[in-house]
Short mmCIF file of C-alpha atoms and ligand atoms in Angstrom, two decimals:
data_model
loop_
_atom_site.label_atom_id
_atom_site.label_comp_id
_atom_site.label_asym_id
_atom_site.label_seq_id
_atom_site.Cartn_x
_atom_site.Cartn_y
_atom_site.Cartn_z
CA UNK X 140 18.42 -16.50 -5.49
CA UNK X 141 18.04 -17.48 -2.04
CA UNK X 142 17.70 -14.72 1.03
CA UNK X 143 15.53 -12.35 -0.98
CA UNK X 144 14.17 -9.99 1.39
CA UNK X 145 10.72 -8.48 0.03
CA UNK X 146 8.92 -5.24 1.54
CA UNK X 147 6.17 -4.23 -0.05
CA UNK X 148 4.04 -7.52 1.35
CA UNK X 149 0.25 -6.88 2.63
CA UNK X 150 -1.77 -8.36 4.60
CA UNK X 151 -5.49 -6.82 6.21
CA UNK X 152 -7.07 -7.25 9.12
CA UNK X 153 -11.22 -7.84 9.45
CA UNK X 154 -12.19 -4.33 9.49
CA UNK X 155 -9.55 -2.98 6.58
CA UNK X 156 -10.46 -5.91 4.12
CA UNK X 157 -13.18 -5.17 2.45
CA UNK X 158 -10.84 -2.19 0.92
CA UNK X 159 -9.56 -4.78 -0.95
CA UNK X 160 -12.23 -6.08 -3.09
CA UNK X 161 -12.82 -4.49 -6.34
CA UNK X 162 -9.15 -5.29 -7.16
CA UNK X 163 -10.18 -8.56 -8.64
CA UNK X 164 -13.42 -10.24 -10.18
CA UNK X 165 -15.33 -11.25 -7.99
CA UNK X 166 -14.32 -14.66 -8.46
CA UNK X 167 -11.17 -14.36 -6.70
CA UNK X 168 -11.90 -12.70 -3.83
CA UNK X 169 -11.98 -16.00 -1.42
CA UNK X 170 -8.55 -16.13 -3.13
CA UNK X 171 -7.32 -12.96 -2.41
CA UNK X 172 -9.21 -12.61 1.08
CA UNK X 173 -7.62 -16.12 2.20
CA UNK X 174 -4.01 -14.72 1.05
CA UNK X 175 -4.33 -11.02 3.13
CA UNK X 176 -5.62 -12.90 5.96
CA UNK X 177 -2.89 -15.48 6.48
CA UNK X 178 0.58 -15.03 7.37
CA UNK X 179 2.02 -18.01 8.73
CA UNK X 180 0.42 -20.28 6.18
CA UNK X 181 0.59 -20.26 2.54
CA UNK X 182 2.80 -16.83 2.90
CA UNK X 183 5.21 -18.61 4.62
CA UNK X 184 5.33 -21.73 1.49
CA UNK X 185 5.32 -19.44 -1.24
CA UNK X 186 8.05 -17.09 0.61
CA UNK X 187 10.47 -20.88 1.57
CA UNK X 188 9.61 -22.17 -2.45
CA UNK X 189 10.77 -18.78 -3.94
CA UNK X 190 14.11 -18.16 -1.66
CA UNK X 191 12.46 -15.10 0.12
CA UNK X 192 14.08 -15.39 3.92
CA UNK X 193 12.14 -12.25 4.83
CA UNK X 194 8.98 -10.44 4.35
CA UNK X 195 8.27 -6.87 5.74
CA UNK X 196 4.37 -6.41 6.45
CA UNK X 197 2.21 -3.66 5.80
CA UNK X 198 -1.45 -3.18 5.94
CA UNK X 199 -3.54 -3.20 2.92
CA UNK X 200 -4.92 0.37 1.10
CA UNK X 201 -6.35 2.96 1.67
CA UNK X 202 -7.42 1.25 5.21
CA UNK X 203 -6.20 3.84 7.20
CA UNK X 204 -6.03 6.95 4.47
CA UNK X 205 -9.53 6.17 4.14
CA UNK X 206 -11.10 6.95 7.24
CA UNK X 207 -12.63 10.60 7.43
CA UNK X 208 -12.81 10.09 11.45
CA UNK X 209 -9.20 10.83 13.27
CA UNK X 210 -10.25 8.93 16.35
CA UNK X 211 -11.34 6.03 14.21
CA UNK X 212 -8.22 6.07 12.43
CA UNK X 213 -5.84 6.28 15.16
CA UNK X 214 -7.95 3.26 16.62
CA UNK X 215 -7.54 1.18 13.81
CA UNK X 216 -4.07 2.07 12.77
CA UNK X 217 -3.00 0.65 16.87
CA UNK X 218 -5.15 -2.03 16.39
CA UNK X 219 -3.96 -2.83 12.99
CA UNK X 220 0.19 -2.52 14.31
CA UNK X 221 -0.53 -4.59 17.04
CA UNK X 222 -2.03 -7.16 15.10
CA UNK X 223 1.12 -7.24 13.41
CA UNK X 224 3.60 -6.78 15.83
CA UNK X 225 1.99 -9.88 17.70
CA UNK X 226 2.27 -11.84 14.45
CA UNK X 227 6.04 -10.74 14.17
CA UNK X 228 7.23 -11.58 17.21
CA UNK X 229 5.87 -15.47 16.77
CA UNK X 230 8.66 -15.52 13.31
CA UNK X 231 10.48 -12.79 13.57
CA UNK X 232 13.29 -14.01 11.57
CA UNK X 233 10.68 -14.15 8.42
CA UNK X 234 8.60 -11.07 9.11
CA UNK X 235 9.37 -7.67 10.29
CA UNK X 236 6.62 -4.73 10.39
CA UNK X 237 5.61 -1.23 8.86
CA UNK X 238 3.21 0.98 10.80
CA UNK X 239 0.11 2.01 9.99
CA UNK X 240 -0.41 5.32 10.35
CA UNK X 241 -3.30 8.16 11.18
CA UNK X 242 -2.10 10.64 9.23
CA UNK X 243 -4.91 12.71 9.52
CA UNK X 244 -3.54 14.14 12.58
CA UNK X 245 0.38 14.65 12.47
CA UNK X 246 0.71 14.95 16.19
CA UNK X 247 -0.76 11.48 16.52
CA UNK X 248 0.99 10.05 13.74
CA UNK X 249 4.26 10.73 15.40
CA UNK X 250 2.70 9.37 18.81
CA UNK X 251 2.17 6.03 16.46
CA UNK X 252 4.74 5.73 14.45
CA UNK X 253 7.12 6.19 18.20
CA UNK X 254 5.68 3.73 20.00
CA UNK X 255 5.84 1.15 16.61
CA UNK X 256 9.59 2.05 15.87
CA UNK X 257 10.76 2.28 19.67
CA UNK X 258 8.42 -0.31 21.83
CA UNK X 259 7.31 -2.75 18.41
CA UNK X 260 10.72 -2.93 16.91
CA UNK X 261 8.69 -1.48 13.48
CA UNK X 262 11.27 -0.99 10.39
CA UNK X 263 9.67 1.97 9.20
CA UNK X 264 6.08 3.59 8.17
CA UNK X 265 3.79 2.66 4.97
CA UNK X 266 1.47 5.04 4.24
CA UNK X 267 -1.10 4.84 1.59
CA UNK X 268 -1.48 8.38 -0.02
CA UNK X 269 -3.50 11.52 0.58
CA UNK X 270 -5.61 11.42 3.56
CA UNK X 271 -8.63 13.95 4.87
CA UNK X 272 -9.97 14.60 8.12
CA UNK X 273 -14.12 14.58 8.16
CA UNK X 274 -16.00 17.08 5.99
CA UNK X 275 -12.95 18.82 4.91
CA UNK X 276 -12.91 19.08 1.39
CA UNK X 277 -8.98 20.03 0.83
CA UNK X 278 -7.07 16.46 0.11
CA UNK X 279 -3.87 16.27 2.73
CA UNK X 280 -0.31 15.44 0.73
CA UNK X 281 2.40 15.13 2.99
CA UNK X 282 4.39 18.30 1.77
CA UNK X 283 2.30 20.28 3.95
CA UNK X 284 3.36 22.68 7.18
CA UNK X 285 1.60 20.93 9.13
CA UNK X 286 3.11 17.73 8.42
CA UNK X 287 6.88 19.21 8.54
CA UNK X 288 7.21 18.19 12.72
CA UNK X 289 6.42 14.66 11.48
CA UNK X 290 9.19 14.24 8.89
CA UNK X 291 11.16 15.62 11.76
CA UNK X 292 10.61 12.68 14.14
CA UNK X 293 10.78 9.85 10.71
CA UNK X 294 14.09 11.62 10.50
CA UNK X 295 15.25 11.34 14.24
CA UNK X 296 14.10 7.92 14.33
CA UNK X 297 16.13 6.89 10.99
CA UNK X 298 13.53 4.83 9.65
CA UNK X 299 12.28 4.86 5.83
CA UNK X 300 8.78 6.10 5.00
CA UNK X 301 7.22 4.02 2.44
CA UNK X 302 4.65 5.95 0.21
CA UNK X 303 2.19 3.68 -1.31
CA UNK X 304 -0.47 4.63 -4.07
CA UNK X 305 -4.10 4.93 -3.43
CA UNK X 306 -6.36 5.97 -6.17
CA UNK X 307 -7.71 9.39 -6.60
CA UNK X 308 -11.38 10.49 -5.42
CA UNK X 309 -13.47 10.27 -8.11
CA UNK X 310 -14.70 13.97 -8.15
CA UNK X 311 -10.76 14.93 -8.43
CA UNK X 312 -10.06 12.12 -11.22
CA UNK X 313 -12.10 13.60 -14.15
CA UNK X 314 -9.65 12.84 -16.44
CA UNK X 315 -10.48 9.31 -15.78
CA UNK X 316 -14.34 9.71 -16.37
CA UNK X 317 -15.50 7.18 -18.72
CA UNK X 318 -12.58 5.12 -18.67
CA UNK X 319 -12.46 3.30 -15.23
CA UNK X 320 -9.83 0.99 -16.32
CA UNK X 321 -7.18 2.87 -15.97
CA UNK X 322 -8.13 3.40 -12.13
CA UNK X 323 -5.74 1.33 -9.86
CA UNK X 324 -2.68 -0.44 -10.80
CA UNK X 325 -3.30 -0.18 -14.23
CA UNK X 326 -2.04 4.00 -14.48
CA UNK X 327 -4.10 5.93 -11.64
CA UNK X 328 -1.74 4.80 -8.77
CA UNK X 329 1.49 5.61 -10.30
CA UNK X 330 0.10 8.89 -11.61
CA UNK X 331 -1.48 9.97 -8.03
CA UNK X 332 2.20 8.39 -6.00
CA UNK X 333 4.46 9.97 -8.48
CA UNK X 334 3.05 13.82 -8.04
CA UNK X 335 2.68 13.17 -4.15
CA UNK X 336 6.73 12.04 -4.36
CA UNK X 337 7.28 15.12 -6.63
CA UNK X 338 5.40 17.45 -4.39
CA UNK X 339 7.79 16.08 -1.55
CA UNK X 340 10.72 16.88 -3.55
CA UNK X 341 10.12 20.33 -4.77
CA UNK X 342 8.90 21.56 -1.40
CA UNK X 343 12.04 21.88 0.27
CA UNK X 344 11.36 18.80 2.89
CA UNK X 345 14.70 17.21 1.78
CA UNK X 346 16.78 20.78 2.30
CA UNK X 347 15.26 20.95 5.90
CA UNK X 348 15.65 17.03 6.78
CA UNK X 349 18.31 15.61 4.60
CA UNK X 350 18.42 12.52 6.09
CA UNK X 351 14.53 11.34 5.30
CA UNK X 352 14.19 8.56 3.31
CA UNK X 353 11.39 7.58 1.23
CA UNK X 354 10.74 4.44 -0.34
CA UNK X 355 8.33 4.21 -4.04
CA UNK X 356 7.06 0.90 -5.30
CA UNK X 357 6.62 -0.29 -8.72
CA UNK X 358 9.58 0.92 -9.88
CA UNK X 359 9.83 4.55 -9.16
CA UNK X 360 5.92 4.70 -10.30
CA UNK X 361 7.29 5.93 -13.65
CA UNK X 362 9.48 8.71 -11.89
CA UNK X 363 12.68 7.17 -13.28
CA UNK X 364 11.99 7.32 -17.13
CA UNK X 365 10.94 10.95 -16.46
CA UNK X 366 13.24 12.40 -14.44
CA UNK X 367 15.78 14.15 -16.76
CA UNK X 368 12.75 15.66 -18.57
CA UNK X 369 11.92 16.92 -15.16
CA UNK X 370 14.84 18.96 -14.67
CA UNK X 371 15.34 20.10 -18.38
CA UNK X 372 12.19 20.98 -20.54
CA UNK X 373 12.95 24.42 -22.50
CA UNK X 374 16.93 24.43 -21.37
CA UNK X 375 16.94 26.90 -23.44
CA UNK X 376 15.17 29.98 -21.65
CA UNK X 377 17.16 30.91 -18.29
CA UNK X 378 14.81 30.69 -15.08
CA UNK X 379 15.21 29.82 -11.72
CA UNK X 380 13.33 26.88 -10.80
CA UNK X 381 9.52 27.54 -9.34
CA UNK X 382 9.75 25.22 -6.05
CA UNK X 383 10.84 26.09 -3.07
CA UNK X 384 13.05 23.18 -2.64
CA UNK X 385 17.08 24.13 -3.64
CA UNK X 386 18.16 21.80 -5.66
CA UNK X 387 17.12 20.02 -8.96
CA UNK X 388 14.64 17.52 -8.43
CA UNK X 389 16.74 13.99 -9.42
CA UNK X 390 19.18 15.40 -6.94
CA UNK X 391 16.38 14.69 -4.50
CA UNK X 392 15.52 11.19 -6.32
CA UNK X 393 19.00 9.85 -6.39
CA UNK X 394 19.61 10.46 -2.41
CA UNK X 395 16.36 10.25 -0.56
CA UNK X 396 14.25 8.07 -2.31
CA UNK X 397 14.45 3.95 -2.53
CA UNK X 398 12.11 2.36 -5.38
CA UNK X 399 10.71 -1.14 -5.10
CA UNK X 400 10.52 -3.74 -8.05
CA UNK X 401 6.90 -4.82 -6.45
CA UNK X 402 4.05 -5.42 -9.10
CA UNK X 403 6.49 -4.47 -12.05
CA UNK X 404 8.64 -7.54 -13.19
CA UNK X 405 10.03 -6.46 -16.19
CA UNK X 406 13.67 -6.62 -17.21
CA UNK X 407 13.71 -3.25 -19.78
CA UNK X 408 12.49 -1.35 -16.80
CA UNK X 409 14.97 -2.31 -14.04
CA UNK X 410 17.37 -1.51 -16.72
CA UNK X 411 16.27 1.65 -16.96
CA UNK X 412 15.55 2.25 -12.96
CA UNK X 413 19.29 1.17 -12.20
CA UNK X 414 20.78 3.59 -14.90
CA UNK X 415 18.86 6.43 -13.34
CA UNK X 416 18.58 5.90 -9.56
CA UNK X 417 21.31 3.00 -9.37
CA UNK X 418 21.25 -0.68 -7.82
CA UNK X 419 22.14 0.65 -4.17
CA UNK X 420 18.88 2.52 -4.27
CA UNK X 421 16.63 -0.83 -5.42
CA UNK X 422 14.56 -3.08 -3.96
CA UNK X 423 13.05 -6.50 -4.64
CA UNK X 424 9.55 -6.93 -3.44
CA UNK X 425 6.33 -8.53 -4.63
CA UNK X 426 3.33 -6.56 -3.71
CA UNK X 427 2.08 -9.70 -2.58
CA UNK X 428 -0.92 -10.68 -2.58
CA UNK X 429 -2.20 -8.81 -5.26
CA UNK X 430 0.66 -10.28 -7.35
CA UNK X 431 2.13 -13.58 -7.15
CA UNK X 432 5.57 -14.37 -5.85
CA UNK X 433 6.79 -16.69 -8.34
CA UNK X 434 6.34 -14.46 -10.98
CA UNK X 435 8.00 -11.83 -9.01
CA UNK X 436 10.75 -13.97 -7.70
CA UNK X 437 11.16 -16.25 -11.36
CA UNK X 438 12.11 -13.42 -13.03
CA UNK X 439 13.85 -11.60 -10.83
CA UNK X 440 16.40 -14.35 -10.52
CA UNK X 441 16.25 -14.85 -14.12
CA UNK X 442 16.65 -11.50 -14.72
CA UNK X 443 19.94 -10.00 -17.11
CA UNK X 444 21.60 -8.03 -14.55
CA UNK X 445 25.05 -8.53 -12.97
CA UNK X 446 24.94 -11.17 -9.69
CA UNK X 447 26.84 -8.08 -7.68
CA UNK X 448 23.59 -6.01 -8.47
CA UNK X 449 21.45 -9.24 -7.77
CA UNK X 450 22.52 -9.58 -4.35
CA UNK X 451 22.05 -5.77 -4.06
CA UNK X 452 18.88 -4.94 -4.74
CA UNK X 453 17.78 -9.13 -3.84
CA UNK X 454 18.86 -8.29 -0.24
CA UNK X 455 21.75 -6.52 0.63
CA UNK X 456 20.29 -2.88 0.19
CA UNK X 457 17.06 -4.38 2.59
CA UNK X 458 19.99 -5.29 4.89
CA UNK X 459 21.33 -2.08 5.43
CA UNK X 460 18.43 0.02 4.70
CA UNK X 461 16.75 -1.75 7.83
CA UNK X 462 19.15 -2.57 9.87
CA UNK X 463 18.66 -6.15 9.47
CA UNK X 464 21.66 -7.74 10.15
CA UNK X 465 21.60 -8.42 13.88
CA UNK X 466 17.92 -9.56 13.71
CA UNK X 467 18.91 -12.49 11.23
CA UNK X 468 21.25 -13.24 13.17
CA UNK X 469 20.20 -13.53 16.39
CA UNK X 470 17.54 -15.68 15.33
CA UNK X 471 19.46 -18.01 14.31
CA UNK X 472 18.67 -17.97 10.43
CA UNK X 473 20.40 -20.77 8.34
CA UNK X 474 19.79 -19.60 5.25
CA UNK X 475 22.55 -18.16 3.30
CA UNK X 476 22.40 -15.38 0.44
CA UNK X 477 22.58 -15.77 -3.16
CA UNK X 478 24.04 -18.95 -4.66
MN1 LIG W 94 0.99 -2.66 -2.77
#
């Protein structure tokens, strides 16, 4: 399929790559430094080869989550989105930007994400996780008070929020002790996004700001195949739920959240994503460049799906979701969707 439009696409700059290594032997890290670094380049040739007109960036993790220093990390986030935004502007018919944000202070994340949405032309915010503010020990999720004036502005500004997994501290991931494997892509970022995404739901953010939008990568990080359960363990005993939030939690899912396909190309589990959340609510994306984009993009136009839901979640949904039209076409892009 031609037109793809992926959006869950890193890239770092010098003082947020090093959070990168560790991801991969240490063979591959001239590899995987060379691909976060470039944009133009070999981005560009893998994205015209595999019929992906459009990349949105984002910074790599936890970069910005990471730093215990506020001022530090409202330094780097600007310096990180205008990085970008300068890089954007030179194709922006191929790239379009998420902001960084220092979410360790919500007044200044709102400051940030403004001036990226309304003076960068930013699509919307990726955020990697928890984040914590110097010696405090208490780990910041985004259900919070405090953080309640934020989701205010995300909502006035009608731009999605992308939540992105980090891994959990090691003094909070005992369960992992012993068995470091399963840190990372492998099961500790899907456990650690899908609890902050729960902790959003059943808080009552989506009652007070219905129009908020969050968007989950690799594929709901396991939210989808869980969600009746969710709402129904012990049907049989009559209780009121124990979260603030009103409604049952896949209400929540199915209209304010968007999943991703990045980093999870596998037909059985689309299948199962599209049944739950449906097709309007999908994304194709490649979590490049910790994954490849041919294998993303081989068998996602391979995949046994309907070419109406192709075109959906291939570009369409990016489309709308983004506002996307008028920028393709004002600059003039010749390529055409699906064939
Ligand atoms: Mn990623």
């Amino acid at each position: 399929m031609r037109g793809k439009i992926a959006l869950e696409e890193h890239f770092a700059i010098a003082e947020t790559l090093q959070d990168s290594a560790g991801f991969v032997p240490e063979s591959y890290w001239n590899e995987l430094s060379g691909r976060l670094t470039d944009i133009h380049e070999g981005r560009l040739r893998e994205m015209d080869a595999h019929g992906i007109e459009m990349m949105i960036l984002s910074l790599n993790a936890p970069a910005v989550q990471a730093l215990k220093d506020t001022s530090h990390a409202v330094e780097i986030a600007r310096r990180a989105n205008d990085f970008l935004a300068e890089r954007v502007a030179a194709r922006p018919d191929r790239f379009q930007g998420f902001a960084a944000l220092p979410m360790q202070n919500p007044e200044a994340a709102i400051e940030e994400l403004t001036r990226c949405v309304r003076d960068l032309g930013f699509r919307g915010a990726l955020v990697n996780g928890f984040t914590q503010i110097a010696d405090n020990e208490e780990l910041l999720y985004y259900d919070l008070p405090q953080y309640w004036p934020f989701w205010k502005v995300v909502e006035e500004l009608e731009v999605p929020f992308y939540l992105h997994p980090r891994n959990p501290l090691p003094k909070h991931a005992a369960i992992y002790a012993g068995h470091e494997w399963l840190m990372g892509p492998t099961w500790a970022f899907g456990q650690e996004t899908a609890v902050h995404a729960l902790r959003l739901m059943g808080s009552g953010l989506f009652d007070e700001f219905p129009g908020l939008q969050i968007i989950l990568g690799h594929m709901g990080e396991g939210l989808p195949y869980s969600m009746w359960r969710i709402d129904h363990r012990n049907a049989w005993v009559e209780t009121t739920p124990k979260y603030p939030a009103k409604r049952k939690i896949a209400s929540y899912f199915n209209e304010n959240f968007y999943i991703t396909t990045s980093g999870n190309f596998r037909t059985q589990t689309l299948i199962d994503a599209i049944l739950e959340i449906g097709s309007d609510r999908i994304l194709f994306s490649t979590d490049w460049p910790f994954e490849n984009v041919d294998h993303a993009a081989d068998w996602f136009d391979a995949t046994s799906i309907s070419e109406r839901d192709r075109l959906k979640i291939g570009r369409q949904n990016a489309l709308e979701l983004f506002r996307l039209q008028e920028t393709l076409r004002d600059t003039g892009s010749n390529l055409r969707a699906a064939e």
